[in-house]
mmCIF file of C-alpha atoms in Angstrom:
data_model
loop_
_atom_site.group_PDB
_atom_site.id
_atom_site.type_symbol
_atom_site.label_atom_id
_atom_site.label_comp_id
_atom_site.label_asym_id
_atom_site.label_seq_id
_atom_site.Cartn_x
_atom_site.Cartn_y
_atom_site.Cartn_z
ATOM 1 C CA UNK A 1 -40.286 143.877 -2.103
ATOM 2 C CA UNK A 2 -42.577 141.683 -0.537
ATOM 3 C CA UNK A 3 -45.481 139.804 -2.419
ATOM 4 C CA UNK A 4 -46.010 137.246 -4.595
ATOM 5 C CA UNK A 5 -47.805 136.030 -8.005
ATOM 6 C CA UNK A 6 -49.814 132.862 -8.609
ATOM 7 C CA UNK A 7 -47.838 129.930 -11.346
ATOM 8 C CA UNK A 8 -51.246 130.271 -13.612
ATOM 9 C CA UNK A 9 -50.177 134.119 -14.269
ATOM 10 C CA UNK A 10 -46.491 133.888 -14.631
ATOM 11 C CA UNK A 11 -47.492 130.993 -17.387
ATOM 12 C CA UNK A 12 -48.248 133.996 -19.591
ATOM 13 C CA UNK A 13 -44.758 135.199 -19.940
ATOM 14 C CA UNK A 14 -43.964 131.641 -20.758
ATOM 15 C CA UNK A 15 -46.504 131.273 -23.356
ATOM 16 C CA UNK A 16 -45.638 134.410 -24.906
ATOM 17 C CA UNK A 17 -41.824 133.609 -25.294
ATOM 18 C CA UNK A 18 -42.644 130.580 -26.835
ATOM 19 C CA UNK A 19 -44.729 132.215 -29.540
ATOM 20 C CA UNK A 20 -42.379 134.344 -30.470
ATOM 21 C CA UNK A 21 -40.119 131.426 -30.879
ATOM 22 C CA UNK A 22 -38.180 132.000 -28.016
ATOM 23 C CA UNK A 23 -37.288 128.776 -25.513
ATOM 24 C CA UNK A 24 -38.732 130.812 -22.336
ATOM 25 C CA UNK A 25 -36.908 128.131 -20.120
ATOM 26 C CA UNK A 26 -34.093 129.264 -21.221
ATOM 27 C CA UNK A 27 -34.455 132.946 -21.521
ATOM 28 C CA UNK A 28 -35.532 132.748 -17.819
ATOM 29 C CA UNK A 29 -33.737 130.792 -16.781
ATOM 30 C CA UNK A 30 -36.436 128.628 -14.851
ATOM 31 C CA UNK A 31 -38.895 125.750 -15.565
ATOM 32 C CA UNK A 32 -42.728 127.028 -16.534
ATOM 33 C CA UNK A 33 -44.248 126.903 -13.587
ATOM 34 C CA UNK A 34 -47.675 123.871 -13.059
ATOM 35 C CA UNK A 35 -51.063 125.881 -13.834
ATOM 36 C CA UNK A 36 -51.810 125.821 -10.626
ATOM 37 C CA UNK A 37 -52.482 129.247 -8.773
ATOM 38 C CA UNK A 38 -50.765 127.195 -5.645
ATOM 39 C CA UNK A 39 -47.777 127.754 -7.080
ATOM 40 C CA UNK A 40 -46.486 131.210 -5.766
ATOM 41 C CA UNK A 41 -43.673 133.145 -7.726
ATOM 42 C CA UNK A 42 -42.167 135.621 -5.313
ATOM 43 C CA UNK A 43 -42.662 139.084 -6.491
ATOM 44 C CA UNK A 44 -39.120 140.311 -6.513
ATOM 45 C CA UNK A 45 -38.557 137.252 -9.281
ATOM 46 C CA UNK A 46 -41.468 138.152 -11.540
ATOM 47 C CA UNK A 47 -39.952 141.616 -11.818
ATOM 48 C CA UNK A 48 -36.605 140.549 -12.942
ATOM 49 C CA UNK A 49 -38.033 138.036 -15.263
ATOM 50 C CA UNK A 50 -39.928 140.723 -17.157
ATOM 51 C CA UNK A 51 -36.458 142.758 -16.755
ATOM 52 C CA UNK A 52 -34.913 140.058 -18.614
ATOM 53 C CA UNK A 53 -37.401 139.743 -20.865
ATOM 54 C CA UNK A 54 -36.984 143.407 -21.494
ATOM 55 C CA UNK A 55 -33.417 142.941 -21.877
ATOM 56 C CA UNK A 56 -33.556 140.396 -24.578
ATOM 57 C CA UNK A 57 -36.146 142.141 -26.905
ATOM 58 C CA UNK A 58 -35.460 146.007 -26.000
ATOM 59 C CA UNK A 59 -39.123 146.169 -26.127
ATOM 60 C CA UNK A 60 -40.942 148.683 -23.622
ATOM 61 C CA UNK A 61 -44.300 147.821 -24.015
ATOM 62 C CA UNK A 62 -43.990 143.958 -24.627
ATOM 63 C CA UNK A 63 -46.159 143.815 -21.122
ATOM 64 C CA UNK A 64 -49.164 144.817 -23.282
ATOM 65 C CA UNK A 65 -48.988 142.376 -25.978
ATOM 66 C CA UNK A 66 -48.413 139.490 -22.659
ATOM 67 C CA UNK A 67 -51.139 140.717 -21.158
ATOM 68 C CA UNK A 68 -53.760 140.691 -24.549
ATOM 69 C CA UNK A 69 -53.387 137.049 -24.180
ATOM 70 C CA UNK A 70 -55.102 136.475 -20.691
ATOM 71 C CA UNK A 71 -57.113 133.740 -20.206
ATOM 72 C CA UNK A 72 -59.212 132.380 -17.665
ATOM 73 C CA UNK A 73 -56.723 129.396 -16.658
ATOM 74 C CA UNK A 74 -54.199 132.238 -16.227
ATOM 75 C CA UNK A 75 -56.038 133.936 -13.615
ATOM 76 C CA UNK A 76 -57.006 130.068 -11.949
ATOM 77 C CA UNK A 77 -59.995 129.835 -9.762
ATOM 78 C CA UNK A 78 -60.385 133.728 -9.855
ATOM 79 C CA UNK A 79 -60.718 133.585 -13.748
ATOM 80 C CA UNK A 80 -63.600 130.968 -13.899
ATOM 81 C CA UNK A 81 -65.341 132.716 -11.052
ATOM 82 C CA UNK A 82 -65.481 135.943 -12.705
ATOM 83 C CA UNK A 83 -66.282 134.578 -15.584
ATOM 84 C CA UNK A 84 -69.436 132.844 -13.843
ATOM 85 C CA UNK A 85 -70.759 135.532 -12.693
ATOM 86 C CA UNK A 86 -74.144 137.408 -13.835
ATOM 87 C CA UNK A 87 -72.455 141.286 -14.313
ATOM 88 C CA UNK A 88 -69.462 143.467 -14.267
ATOM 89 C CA UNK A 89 -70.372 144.248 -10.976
ATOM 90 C CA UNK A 90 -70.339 140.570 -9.228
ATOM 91 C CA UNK A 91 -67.242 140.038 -11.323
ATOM 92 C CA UNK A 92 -65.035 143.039 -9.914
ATOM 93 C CA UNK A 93 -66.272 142.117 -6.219
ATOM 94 C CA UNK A 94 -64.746 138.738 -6.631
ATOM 95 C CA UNK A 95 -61.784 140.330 -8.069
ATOM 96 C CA UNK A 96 -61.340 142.624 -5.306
ATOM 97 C CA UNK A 97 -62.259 139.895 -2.636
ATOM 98 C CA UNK A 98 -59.367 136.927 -4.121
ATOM 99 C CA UNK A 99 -57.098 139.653 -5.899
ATOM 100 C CA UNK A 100 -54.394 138.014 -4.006
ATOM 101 C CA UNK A 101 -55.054 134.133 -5.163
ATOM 102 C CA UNK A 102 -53.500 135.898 -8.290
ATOM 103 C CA UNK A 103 -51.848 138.838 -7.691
ATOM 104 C CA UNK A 104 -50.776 139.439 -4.043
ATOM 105 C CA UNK A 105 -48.861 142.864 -3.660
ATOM 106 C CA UNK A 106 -50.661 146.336 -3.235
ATOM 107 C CA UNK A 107 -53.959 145.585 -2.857
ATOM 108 C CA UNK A 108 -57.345 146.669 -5.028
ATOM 109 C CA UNK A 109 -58.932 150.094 -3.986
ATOM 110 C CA UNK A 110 -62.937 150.795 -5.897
ATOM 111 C CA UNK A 111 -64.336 153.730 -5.411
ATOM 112 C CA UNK A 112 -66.467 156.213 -6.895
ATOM 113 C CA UNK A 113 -65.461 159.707 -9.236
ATOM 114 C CA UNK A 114 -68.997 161.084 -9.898
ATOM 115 C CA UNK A 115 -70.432 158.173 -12.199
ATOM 116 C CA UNK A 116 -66.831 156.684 -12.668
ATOM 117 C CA UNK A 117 -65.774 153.756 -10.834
ATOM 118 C CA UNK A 118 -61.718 154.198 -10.097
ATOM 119 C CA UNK A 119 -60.191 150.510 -9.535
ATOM 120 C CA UNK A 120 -56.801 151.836 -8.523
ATOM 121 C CA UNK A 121 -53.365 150.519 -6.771
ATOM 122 C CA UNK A 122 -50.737 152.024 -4.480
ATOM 123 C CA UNK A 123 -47.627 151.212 -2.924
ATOM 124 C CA UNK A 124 -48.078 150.230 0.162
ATOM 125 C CA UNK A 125 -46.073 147.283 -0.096
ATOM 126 C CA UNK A 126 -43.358 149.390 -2.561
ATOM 127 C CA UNK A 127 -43.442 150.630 -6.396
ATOM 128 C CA UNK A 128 -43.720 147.647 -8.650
ATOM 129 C CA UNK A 129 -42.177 149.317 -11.623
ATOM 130 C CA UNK A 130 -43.027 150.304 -15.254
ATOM 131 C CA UNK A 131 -43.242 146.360 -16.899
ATOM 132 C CA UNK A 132 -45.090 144.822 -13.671
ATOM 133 C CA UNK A 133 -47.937 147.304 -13.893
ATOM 134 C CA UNK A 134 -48.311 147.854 -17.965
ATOM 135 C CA UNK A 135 -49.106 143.870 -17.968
ATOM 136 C CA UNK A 136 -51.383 144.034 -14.761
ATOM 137 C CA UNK A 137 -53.550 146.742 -16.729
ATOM 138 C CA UNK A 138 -53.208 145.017 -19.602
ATOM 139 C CA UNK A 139 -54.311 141.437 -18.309
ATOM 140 C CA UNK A 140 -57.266 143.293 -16.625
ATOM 141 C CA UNK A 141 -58.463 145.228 -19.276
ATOM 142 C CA UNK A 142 -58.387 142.472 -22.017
ATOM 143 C CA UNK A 143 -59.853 139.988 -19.532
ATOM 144 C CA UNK A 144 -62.786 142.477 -18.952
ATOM 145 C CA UNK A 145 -63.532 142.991 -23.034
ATOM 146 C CA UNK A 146 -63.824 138.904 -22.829
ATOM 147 C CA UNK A 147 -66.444 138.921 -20.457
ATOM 148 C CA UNK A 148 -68.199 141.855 -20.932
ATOM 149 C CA UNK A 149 -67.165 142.671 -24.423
ATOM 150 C CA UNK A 150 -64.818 143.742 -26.864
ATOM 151 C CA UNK A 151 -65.863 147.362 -26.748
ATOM 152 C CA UNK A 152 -65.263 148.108 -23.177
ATOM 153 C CA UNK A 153 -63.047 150.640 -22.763
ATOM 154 C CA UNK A 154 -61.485 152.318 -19.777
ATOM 155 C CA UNK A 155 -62.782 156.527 -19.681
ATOM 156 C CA UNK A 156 -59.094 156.705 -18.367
ATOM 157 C CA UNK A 157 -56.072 154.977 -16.813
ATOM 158 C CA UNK A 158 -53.365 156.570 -15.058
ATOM 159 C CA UNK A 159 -49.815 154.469 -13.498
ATOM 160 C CA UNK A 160 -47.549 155.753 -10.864
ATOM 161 C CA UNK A 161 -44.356 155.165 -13.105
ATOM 162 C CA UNK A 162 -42.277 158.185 -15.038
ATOM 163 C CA UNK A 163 -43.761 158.816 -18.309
ATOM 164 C CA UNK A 164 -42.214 156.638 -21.041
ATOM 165 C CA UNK A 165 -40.760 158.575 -24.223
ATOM 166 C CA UNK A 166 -43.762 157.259 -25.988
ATOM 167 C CA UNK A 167 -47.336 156.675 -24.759
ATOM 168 C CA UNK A 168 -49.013 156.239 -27.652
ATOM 169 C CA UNK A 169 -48.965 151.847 -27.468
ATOM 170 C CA UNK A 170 -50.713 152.399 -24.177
ATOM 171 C CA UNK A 171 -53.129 154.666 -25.752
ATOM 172 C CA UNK A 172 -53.926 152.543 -28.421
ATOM 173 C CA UNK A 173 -53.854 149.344 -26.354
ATOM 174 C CA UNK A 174 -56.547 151.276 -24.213
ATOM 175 C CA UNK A 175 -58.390 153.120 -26.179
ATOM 176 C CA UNK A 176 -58.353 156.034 -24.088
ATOM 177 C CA UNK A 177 -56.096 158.698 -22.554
ATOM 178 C CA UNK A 178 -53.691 157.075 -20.221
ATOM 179 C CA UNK A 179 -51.366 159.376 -17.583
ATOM 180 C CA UNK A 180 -48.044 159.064 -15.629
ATOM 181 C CA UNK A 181 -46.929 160.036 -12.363
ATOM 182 C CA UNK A 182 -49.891 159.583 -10.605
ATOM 183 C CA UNK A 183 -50.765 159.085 -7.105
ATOM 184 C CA UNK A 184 -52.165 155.858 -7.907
ATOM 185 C CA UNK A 185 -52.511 153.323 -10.733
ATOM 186 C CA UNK A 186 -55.977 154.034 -12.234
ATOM 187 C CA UNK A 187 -58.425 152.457 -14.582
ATOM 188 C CA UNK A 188 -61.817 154.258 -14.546
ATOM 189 C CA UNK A 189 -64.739 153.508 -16.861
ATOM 190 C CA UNK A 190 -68.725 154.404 -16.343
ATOM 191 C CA UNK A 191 -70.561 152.863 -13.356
ATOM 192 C CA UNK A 192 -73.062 151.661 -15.458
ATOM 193 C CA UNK A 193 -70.906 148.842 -17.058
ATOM 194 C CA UNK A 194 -70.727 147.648 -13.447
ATOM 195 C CA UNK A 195 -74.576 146.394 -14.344
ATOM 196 C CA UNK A 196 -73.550 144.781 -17.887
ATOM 197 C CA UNK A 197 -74.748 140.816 -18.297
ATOM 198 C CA UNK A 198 -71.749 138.504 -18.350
ATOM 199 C CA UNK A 199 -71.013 136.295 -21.575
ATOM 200 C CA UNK A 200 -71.553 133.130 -19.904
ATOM 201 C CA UNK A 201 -72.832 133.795 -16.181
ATOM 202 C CA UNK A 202 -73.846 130.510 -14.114
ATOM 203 C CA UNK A 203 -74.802 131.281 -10.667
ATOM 204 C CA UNK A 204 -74.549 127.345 -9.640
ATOM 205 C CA UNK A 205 -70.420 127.131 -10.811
ATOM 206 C CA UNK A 206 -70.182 130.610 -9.290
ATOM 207 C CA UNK A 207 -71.102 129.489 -5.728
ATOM 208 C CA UNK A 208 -69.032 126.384 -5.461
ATOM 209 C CA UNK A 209 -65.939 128.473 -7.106
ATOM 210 C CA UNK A 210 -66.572 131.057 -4.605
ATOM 211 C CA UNK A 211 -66.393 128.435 -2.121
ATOM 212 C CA UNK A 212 -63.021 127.091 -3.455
ATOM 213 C CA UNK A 213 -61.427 130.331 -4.165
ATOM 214 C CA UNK A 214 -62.233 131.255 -0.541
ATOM 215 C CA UNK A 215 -60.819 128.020 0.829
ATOM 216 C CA UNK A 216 -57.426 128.577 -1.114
ATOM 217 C CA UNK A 217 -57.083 132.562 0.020
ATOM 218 C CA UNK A 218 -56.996 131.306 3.072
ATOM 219 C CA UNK A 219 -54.011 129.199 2.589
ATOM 220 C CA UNK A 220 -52.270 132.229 1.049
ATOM 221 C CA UNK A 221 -48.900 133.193 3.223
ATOM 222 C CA UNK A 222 -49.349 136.835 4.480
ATOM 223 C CA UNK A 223 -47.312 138.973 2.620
ATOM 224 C CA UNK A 224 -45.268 140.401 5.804
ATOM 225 C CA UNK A 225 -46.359 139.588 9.544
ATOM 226 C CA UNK A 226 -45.856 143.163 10.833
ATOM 227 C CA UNK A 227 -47.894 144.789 7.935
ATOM 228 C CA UNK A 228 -51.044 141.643 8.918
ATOM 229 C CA UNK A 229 -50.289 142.364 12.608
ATOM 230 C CA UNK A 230 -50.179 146.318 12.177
ATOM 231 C CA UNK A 231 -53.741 146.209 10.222
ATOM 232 C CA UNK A 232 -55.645 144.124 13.040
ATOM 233 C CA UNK A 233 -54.397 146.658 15.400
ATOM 234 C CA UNK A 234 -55.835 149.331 13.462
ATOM 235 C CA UNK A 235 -59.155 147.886 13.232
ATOM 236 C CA UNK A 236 -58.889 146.826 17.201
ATOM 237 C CA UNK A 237 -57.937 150.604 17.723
ATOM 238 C CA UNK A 238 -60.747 151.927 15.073
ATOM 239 C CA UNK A 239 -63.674 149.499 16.731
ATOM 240 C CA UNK A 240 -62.432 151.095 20.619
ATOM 241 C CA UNK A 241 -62.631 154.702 19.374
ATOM 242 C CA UNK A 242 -58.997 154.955 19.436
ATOM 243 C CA UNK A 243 -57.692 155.100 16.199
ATOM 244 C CA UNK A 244 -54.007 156.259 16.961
ATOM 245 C CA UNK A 245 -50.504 155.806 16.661
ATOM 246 C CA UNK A 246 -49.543 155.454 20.735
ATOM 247 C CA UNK A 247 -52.808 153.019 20.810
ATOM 248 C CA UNK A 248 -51.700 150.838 17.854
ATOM 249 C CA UNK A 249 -48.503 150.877 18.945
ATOM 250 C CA UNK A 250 -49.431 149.452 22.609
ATOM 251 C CA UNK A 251 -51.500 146.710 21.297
ATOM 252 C CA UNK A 252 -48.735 145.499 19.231
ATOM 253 C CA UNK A 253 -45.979 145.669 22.306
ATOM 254 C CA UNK A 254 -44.365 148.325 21.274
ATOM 255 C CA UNK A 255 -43.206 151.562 21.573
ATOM 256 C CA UNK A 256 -44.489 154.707 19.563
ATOM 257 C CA UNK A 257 -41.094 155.505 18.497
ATOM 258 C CA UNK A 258 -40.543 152.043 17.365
ATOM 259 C CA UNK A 259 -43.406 150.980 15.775
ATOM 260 C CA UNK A 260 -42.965 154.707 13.171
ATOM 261 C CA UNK A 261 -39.366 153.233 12.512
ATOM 262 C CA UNK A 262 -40.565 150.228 11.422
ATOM 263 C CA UNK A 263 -43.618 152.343 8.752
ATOM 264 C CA UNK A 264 -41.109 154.117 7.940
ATOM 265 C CA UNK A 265 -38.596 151.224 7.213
ATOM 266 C CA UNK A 266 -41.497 150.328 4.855
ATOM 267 C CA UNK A 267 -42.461 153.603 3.080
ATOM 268 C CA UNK A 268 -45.620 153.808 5.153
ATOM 269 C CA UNK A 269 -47.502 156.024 6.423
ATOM 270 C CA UNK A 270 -50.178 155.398 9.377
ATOM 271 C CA UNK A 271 -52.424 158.099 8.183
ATOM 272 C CA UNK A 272 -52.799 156.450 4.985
ATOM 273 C CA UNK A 273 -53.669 152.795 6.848
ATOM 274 C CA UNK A 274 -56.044 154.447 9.294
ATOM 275 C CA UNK A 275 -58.015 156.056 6.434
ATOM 276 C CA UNK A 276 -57.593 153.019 4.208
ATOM 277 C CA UNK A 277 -59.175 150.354 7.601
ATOM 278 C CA UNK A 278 -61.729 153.306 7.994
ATOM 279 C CA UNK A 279 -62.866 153.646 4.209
ATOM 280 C CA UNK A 280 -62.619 149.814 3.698
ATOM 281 C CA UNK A 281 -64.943 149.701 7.439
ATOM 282 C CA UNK A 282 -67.599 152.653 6.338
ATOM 283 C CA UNK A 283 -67.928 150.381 2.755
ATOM 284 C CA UNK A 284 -69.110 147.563 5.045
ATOM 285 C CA UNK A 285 -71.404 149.262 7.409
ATOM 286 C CA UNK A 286 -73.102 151.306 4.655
ATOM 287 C CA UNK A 287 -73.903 148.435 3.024
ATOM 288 C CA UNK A 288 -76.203 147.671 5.612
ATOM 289 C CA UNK A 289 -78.679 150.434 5.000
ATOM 290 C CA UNK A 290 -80.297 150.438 7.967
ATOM 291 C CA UNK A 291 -77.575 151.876 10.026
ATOM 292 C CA UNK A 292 -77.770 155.285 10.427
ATOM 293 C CA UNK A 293 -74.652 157.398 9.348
ATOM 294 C CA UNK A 294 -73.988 158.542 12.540
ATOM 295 C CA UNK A 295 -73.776 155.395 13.518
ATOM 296 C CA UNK A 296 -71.520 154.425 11.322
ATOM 297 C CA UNK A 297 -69.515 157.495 12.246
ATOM 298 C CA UNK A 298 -69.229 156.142 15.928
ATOM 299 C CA UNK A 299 -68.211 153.103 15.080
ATOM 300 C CA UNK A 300 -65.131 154.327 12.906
ATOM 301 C CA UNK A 301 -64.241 156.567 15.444
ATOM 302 C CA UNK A 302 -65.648 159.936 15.061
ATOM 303 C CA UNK A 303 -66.919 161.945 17.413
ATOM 304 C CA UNK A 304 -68.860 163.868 14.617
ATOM 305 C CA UNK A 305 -70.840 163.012 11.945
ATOM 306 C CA UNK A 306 -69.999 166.072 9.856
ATOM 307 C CA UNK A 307 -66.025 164.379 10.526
ATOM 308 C CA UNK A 308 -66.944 161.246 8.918
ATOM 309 C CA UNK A 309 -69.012 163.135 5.839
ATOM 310 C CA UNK A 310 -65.670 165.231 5.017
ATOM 311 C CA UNK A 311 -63.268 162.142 5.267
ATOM 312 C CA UNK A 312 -65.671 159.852 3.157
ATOM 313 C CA UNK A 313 -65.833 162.556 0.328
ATOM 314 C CA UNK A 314 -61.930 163.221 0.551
ATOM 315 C CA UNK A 315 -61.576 159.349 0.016
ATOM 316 C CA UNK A 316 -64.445 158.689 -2.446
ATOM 317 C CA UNK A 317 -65.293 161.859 -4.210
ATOM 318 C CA UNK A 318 -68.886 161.701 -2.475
ATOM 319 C CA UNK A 319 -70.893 161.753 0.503
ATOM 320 C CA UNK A 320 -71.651 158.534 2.676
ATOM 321 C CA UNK A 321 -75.274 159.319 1.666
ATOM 322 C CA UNK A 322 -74.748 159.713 -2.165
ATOM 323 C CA UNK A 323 -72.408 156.750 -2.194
ATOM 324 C CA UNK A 324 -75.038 154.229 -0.460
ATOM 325 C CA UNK A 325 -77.523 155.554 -2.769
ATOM 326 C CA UNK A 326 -75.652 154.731 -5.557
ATOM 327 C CA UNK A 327 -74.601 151.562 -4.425
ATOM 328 C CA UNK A 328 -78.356 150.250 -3.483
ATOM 329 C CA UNK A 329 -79.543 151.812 -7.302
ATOM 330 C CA UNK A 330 -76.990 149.331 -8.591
ATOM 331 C CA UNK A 331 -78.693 146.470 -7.020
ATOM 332 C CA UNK A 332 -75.663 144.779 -6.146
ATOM 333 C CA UNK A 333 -73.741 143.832 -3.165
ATOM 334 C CA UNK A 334 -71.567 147.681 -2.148
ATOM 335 C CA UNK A 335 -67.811 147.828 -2.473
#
């Protein structure tokens, strides 16, 4: 599948090995990569090197105890950004905004359940399977109870993968109820940690990290040209008041026929992008409070208001209305 992990995160696995006293060179068959998140480790090999991995120790949930070892030279520039920030809430922003310097396959989706904030994943880009996800959860919630504390604690979490024989590691590693077969790969905890002081926040480092992390994303490969192409068509189509399949498909030369062969080549579905460019659009222009709603509703491509109020809440649980309120009582920049 396409996609691709930074050197800094694969190090883990490395790390890991070689504290159990196992030569990770030669159990995967590979040199550790340089901690350097410029160093890109093609999805489709991480997977097979946790298979391996797997393999050797017939362990199911050896992802969790890889993942309780996260540092912030793991995660690279992403890792000392977050960890320079003032709250939860600046952190998980960055996070969502250089995801990919670290962890470049389906991306980051935040939104709202009532006073939950659901930071979930899909599969767009394909299924990344039962080891790939346990140690992404389990990087991101044991990098989270460094920063913000070692009681933080998710309300819930929830993976896309068949339910394993035994959940009770995940439960423990979690500390709450954790679900299979989902729609989406979940972690939800309270809104309110979103406004929780950082251990060591420095707004100075912050800015010129920001800086640099934004400087390498965009040196970042695109994970597949048609799927870059296809999204800036979308938005083209969204910002003309056309958001539709015949449209998208003429501004990207092609037919209408053709370009749902290639979705479906993919496992996508162009419902799904549309609503994903719209929600990820309405997020922007509600965070400028001074645009009306129906205004925002226009420029997403509704005709009516009441159209855009229904598909918000579908996506988000809650009302454009509630969910700039929310975001301006936060006092921090809106997802």
């Amino acid at each position: 599948m396409q996609g691709h992990i930074s050197g800094t995160y694969v190090r883990l696995l490395f790390e890991w090995l070689d504290e159990q006293g196992m030569e990770a060179e030669k159990v995967l068959q590979r040199p550790c990569p340089e901690l350097d998140e410029r160093v890109r480790i093609p999805f489709d090999d991480w997977r097979a090197m946790l298979e391996r991995v797997y393999r050797l120790t017939n362990d199911p949930v050896f992802g969790l105890k890889v993942g309780k070892r996260i540092t912030a030279r793991h995660l690279g520039v992403l890792g000392y950004v977050t960890y320079s920030c003032n709250t939860l809430g600046e952190a998980l922003l960055r996070l969502q905004r250089f995801e990919d310097l670290v962890h470049a396959v389906n991306d980051l989706h935040v939104s709202f359940e009532g006073e939950l904030v659901l930071l979930q994943w899909g599969a767009e880009l394909g299924a990344t399977g039962q080891l790939a996800d346990q140690t992404a959860q389990a990087v991101l919630v044991s990098y989270l109870r460094q920063v913000v504390g070692a009681d933080f604690n998710p309300v819930y979490m929830s993976f896309i993968n068949e339910k394993p024989a035994d959940i009770r590691p995940y439960e423990e590693f979690f500390g709450c109820p954790v679900h299979f077969e989902a729609a989406y790969t979940t972690m939800a905890f309270p809104a309110i940690w979103l406004t929780k002081p950082l251990n060591k926040p420095d707004p100075v480092l912050r800015d010129i990290l920001d800086r640099q992390a934004e400087n390498l994303l965009q040196q970042l490969p695109a994970n597949d040209e048609f799927i870059t192409a296809l999204r800036q068509s979308i938005h083209a189509a969204i910002h003309a008041a056309t958001p539709n399949l015949d449209v998208v498909a003429m501004r990207m030369c092609c037919s209408p026929r053709t370009l749902q062969r290639r979705l479906d080549e993919r496992g996508l579905k162009f419902q799904i992008l549309l609503d994903d460019a719209r929600l990820q659009l309405a997020k922007r222009y509600l965070s400028k409070v001074s645009t009306p709603l129906s205004e925002v509703a226009l420029l997403l491509g509704y005709a009516e208001q009441s159209a855009f109020n229904h598909a918000f809440k579908r996506w988000t649980g809650v009302t454009p209305k509630v969910w700039r309120e929310k975001n301006a009582a936060l006092g921090a920049t809106p997802w």
